[in-house]
mmCIF file of C-alpha atoms and ligand atoms in Angstrom:
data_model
loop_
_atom_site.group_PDB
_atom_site.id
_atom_site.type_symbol
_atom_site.label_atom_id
_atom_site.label_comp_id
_atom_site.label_asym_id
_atom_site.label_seq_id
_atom_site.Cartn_x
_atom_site.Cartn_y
_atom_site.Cartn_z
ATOM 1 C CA UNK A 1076 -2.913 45.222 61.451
ATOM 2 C CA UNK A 1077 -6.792 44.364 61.962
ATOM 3 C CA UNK A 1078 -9.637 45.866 60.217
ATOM 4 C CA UNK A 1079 -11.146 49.201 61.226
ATOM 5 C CA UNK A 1080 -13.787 51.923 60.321
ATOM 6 C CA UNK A 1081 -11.750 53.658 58.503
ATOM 7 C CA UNK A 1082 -10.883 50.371 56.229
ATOM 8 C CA UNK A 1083 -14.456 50.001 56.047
ATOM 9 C CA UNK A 1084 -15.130 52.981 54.637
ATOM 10 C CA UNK A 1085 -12.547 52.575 52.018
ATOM 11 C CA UNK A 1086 -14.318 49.468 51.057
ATOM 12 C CA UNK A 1087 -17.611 51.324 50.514
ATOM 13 C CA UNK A 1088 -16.005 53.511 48.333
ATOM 14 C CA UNK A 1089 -14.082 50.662 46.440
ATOM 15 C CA UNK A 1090 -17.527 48.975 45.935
ATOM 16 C CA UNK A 1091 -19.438 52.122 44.297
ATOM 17 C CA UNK A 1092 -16.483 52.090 42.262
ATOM 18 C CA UNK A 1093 -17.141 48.480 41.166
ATOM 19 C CA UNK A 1094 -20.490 49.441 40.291
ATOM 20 C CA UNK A 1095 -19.859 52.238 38.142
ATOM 21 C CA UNK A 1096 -18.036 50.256 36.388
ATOM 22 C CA UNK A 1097 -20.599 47.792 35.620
ATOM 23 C CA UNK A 1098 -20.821 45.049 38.398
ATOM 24 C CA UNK A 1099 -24.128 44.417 39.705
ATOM 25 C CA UNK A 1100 -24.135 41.344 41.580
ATOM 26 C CA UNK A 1101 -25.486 42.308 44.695
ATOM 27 C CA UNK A 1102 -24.023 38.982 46.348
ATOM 28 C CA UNK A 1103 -20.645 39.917 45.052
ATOM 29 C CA UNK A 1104 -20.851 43.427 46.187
ATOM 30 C CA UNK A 1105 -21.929 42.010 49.560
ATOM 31 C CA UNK A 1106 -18.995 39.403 49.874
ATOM 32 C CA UNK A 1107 -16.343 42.017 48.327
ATOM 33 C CA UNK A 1108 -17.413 44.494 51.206
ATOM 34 C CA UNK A 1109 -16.495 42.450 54.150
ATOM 35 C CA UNK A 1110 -13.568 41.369 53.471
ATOM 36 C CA UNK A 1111 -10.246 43.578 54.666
ATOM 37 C CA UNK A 1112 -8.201 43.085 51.356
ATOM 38 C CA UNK A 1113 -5.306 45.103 53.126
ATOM 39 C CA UNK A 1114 -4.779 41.886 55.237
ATOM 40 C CA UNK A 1115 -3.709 40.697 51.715
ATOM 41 C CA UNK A 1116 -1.265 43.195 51.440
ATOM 42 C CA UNK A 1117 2.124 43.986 52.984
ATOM 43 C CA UNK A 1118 1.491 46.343 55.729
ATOM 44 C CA UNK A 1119 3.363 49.248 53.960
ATOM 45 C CA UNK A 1120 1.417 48.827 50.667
ATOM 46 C CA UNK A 1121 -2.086 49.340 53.018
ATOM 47 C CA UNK A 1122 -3.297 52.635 51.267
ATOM 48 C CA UNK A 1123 -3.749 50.623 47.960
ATOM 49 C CA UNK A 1124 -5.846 48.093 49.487
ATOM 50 C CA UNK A 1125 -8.826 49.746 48.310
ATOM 51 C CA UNK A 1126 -8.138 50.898 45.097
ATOM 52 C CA UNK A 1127 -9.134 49.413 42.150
ATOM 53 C CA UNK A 1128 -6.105 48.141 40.660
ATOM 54 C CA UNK A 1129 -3.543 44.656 40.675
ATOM 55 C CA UNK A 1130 -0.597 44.715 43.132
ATOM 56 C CA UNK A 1131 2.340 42.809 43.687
ATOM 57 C CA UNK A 1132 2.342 40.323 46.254
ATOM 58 C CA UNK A 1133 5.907 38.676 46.067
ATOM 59 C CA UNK A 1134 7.285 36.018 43.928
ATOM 60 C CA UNK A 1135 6.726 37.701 40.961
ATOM 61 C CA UNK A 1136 2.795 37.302 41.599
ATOM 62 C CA UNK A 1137 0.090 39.877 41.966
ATOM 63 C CA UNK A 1138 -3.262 40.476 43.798
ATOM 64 C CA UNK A 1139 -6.125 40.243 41.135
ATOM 65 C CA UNK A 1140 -7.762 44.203 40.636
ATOM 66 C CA UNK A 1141 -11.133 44.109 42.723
ATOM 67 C CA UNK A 1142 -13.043 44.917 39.221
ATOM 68 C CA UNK A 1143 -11.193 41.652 37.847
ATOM 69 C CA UNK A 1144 -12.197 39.579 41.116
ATOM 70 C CA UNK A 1145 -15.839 40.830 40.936
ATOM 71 C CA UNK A 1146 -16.046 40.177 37.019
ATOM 72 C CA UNK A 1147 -15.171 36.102 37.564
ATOM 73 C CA UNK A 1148 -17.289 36.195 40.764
ATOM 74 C CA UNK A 1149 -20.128 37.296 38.979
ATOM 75 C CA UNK A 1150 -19.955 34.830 35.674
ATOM 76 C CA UNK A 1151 -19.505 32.155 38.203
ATOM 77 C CA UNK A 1152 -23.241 32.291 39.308
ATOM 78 C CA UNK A 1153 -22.138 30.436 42.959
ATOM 79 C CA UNK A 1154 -24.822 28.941 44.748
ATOM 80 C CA UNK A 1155 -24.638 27.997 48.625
ATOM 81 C CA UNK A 1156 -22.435 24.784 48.829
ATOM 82 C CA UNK A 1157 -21.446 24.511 45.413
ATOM 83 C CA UNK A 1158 -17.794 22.585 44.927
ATOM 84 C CA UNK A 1159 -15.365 25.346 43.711
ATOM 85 C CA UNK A 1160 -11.697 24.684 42.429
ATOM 86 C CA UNK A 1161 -9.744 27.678 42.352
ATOM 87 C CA UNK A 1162 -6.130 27.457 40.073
ATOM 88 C CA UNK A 1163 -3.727 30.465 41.472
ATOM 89 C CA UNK A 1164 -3.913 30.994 45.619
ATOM 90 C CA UNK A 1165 -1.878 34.463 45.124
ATOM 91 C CA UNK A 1166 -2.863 36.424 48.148
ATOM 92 C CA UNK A 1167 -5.878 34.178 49.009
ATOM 93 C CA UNK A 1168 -8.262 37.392 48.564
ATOM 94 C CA UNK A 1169 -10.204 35.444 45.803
ATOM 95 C CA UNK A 1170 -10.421 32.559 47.760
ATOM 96 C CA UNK A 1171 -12.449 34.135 50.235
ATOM 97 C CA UNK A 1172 -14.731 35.725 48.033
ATOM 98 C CA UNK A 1173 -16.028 32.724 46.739
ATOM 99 C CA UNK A 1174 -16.201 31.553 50.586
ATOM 100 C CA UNK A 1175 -18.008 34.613 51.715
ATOM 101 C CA UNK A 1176 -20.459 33.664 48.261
ATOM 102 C CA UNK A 1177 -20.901 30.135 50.629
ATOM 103 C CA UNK A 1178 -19.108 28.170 48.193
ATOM 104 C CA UNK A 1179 -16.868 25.039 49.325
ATOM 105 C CA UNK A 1180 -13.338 26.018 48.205
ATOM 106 C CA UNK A 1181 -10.141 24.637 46.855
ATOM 107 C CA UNK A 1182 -7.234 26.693 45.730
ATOM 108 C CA UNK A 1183 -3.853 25.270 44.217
ATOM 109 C CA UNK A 1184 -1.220 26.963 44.324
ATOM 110 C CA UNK A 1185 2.254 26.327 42.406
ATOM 111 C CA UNK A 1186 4.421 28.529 44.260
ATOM 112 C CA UNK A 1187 5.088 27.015 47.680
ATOM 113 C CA UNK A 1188 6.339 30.125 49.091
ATOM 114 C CA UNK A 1189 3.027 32.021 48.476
ATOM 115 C CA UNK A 1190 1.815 28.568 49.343
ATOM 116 C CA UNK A 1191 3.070 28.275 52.690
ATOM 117 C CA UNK A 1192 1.849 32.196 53.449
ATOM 118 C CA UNK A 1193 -1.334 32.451 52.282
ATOM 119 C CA UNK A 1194 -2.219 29.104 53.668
ATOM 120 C CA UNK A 1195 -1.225 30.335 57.649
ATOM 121 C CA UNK A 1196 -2.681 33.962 56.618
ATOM 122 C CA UNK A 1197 -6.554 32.217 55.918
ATOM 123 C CA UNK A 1198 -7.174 30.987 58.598
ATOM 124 C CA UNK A 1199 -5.636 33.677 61.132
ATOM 125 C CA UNK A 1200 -8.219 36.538 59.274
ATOM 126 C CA UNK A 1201 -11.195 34.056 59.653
ATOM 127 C CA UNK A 1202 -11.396 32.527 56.635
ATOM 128 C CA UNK A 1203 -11.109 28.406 58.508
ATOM 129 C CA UNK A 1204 -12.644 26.709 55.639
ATOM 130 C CA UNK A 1205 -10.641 27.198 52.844
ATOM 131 C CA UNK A 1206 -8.987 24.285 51.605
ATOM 132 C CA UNK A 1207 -5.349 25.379 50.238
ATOM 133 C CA UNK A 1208 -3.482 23.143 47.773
ATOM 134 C CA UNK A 1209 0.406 22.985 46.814
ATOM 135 C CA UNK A 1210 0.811 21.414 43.476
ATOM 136 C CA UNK A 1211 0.303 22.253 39.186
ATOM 137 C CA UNK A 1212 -2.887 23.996 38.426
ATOM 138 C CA UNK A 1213 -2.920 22.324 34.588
ATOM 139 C CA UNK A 1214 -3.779 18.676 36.507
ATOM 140 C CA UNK A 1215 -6.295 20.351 38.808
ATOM 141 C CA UNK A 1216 -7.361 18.693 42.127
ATOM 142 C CA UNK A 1217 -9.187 15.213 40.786
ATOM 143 C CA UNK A 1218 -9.284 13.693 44.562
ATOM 144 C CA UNK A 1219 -11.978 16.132 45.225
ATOM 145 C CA UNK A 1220 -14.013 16.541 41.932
ATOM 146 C CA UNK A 1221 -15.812 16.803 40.169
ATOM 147 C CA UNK A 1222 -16.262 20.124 41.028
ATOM 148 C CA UNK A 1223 -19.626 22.736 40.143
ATOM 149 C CA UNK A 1224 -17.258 25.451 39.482
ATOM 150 C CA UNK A 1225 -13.697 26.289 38.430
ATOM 151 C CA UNK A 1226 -12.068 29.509 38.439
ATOM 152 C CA UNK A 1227 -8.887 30.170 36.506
ATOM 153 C CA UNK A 1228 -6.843 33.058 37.857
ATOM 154 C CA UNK A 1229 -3.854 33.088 35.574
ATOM 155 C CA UNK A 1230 -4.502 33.486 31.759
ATOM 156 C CA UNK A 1231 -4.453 30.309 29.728
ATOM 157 C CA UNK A 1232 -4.065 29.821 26.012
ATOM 158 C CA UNK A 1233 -5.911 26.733 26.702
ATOM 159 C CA UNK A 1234 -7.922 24.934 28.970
ATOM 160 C CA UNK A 1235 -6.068 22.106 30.273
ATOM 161 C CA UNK A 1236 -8.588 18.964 29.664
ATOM 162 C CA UNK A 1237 -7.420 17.816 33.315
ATOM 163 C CA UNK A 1238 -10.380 20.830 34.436
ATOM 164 C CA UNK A 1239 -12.083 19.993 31.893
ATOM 165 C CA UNK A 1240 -12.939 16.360 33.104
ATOM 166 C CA UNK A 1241 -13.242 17.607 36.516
ATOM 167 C CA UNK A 1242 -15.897 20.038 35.716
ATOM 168 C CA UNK A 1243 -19.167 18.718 36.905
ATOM 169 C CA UNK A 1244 -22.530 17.960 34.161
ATOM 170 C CA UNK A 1245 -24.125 21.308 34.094
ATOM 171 C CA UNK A 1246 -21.039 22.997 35.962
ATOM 172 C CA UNK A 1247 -19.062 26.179 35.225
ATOM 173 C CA UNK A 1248 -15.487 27.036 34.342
ATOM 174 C CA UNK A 1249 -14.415 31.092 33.966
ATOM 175 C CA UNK A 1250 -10.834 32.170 32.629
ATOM 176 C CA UNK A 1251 -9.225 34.460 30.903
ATOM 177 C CA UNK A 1252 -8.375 32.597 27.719
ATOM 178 C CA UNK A 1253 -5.131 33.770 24.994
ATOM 179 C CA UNK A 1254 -1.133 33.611 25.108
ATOM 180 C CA UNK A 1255 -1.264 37.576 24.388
ATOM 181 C CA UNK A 1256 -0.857 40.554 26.834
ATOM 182 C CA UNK A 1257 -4.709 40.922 26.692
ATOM 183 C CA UNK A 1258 -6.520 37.697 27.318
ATOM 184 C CA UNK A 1259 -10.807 36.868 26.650
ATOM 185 C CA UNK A 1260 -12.836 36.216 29.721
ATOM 186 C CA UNK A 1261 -14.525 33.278 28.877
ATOM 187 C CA UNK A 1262 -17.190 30.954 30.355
ATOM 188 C CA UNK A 1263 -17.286 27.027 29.727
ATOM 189 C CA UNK A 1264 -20.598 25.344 30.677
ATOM 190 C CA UNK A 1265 -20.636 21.391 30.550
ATOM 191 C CA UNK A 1266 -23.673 20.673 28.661
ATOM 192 C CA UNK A 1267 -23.335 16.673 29.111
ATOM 193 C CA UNK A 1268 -19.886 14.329 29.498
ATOM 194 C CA UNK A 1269 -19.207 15.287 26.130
ATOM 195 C CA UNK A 1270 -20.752 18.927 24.964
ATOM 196 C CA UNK A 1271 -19.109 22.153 26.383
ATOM 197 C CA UNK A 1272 -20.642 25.490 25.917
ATOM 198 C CA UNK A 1273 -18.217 28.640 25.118
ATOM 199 C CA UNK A 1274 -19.144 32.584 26.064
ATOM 200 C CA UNK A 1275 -16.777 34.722 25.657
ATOM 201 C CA UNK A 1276 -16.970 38.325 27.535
ATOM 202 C CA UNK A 1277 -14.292 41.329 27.632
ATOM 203 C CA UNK A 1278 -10.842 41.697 27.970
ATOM 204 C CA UNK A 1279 -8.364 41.134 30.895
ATOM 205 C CA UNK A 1280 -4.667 41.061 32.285
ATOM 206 C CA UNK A 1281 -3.438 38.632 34.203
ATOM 207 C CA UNK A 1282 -0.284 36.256 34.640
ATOM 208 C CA UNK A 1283 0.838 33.538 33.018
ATOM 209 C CA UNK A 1284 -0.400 30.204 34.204
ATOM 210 C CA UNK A 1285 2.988 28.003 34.029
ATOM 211 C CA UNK A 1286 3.676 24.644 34.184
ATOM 212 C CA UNK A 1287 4.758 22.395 37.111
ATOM 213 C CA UNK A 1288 5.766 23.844 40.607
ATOM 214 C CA UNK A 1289 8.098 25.842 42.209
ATOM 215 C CA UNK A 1290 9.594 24.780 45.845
ATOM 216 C CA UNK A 1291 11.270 26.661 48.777
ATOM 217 C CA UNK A 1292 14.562 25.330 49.292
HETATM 218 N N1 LIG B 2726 -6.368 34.493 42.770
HETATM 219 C C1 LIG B 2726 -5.204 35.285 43.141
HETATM 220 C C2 LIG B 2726 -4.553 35.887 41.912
HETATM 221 C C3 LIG B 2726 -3.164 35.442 41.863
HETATM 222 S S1 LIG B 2726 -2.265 35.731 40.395
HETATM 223 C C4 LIG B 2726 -5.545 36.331 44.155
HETATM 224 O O1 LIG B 2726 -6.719 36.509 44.488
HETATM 225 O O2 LIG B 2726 -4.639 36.974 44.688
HETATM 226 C C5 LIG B 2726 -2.194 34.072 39.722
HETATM 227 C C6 LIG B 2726 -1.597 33.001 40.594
HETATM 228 O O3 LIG B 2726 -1.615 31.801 39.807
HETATM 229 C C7 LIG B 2726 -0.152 33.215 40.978
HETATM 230 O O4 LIG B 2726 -0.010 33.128 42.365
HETATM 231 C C8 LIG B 2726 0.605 32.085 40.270
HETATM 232 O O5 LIG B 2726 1.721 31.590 40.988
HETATM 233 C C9 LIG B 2726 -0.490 31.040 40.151
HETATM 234 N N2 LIG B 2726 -0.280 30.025 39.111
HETATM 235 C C10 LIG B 2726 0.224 30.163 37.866
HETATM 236 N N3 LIG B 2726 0.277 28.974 37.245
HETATM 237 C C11 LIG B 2726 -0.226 28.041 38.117
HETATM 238 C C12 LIG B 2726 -0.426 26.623 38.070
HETATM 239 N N4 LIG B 2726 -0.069 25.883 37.031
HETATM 240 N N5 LIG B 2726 -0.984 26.030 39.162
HETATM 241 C C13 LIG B 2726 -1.322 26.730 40.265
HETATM 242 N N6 LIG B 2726 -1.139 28.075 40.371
HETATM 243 C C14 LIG B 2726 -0.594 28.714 39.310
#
């Protein structure tokens, strides 16, 4: 399956969809529009590629919606060769937004199966530099921080402190925040080693982020 016109006209349409609904990040928009998110998808799920909502992906896991993607790319405010730690590979599709936005990226992973998949599909669609991880999200990736942004993509009811203390002075941390069905978007700045600043912004779906990992046999 390989990309096409007619996939990239879908993609227009998915982005004027993002942007009546609010997004305005033109680097964001940019980004979102190259990249073939029914790659992401099994080939028989292709038509829903491009529309804005979450889909499965396997192992109980979904795809992020494109609004929700575009929401956490946006509050990140990514700057060419900032340090980004994503926690929750899924698919991989939000990975390579945030390499498209020039950003240096690491994504964990806890599932090895979506692990093992999404780490051989990167590469194969172009996407060389991303730098997957297998291992629990909650402890983060401390050989490689401290890192100018973290992105949560699994909702928390709190933020582990591991991130925390990997966060770099003056860097960024989104997630959705809460134990409920709805969780808070929120944004934590590092002010200094000890001050954190806390924004919070709308509401969001997502899965649970769970302890520990889980291996293929
Ligand atoms: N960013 C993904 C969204 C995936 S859904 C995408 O673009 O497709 C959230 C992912 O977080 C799931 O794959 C889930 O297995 C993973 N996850 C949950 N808890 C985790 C943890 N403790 N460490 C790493 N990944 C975790």
């Amino acid at each position: 399956m390989k990309d096409s016109y007619r996939h990239k006209g879908l993609r227009g349409k998915l982005i004027k969809v993002l942007q009546e609904k609010g997004i305005q990040d033109e680097k964001v928009l940019a980004a979102m529009s190259k990249i073939p998110r029914h790659l992401f998808l099994d080939n028989a799920f292709e038509e829903w590629a491009y529309k804005d909502v979450a889909f499965p992906i396997g192992s109980e896991q979904t795809i992020s919606q494109p609004y929700t993607v575009a929401f956490q790319s946006q509050l990140l405010k990514i700057k060419k060769g900032m340090k980004i730690l994503e926690i929750g590979t899924g698919s991989g599709y939000q990975a390579c937004v945030l390499a498209e936005l020039k950003g240096k990226v690491y994504s964990i992973e806890r599932q090895q199966s979506l692990f093992i998949k999404t780490s051989k599909l990167l590469p194969e669609i172009g996407y060389n530099s991303i730098r997957t991880l297998f291992g629990d999200g909650y402890l983060g990736a401390p050989k490689f921080a401290p890192f100018d942004r973290i992105i949560i993509t699994a909702s928390c009811p709190e933020i582990p402190e591991a991130l925390k203390e990997q966060l770099a002075i003056g860097g960024k941390l989104v997630a959705p925040l809460g134990s409920q069905e709805k969780q808070t978007m929120v944004r934590l700045t590092r002010l200094s080693e000890n001050d954190f600043h806390l924004e919070p912004f709308g509401k969001f779906a997502f899965v649970p982020f769970l302890k520990g990992v889980v291996k293929v046999d």
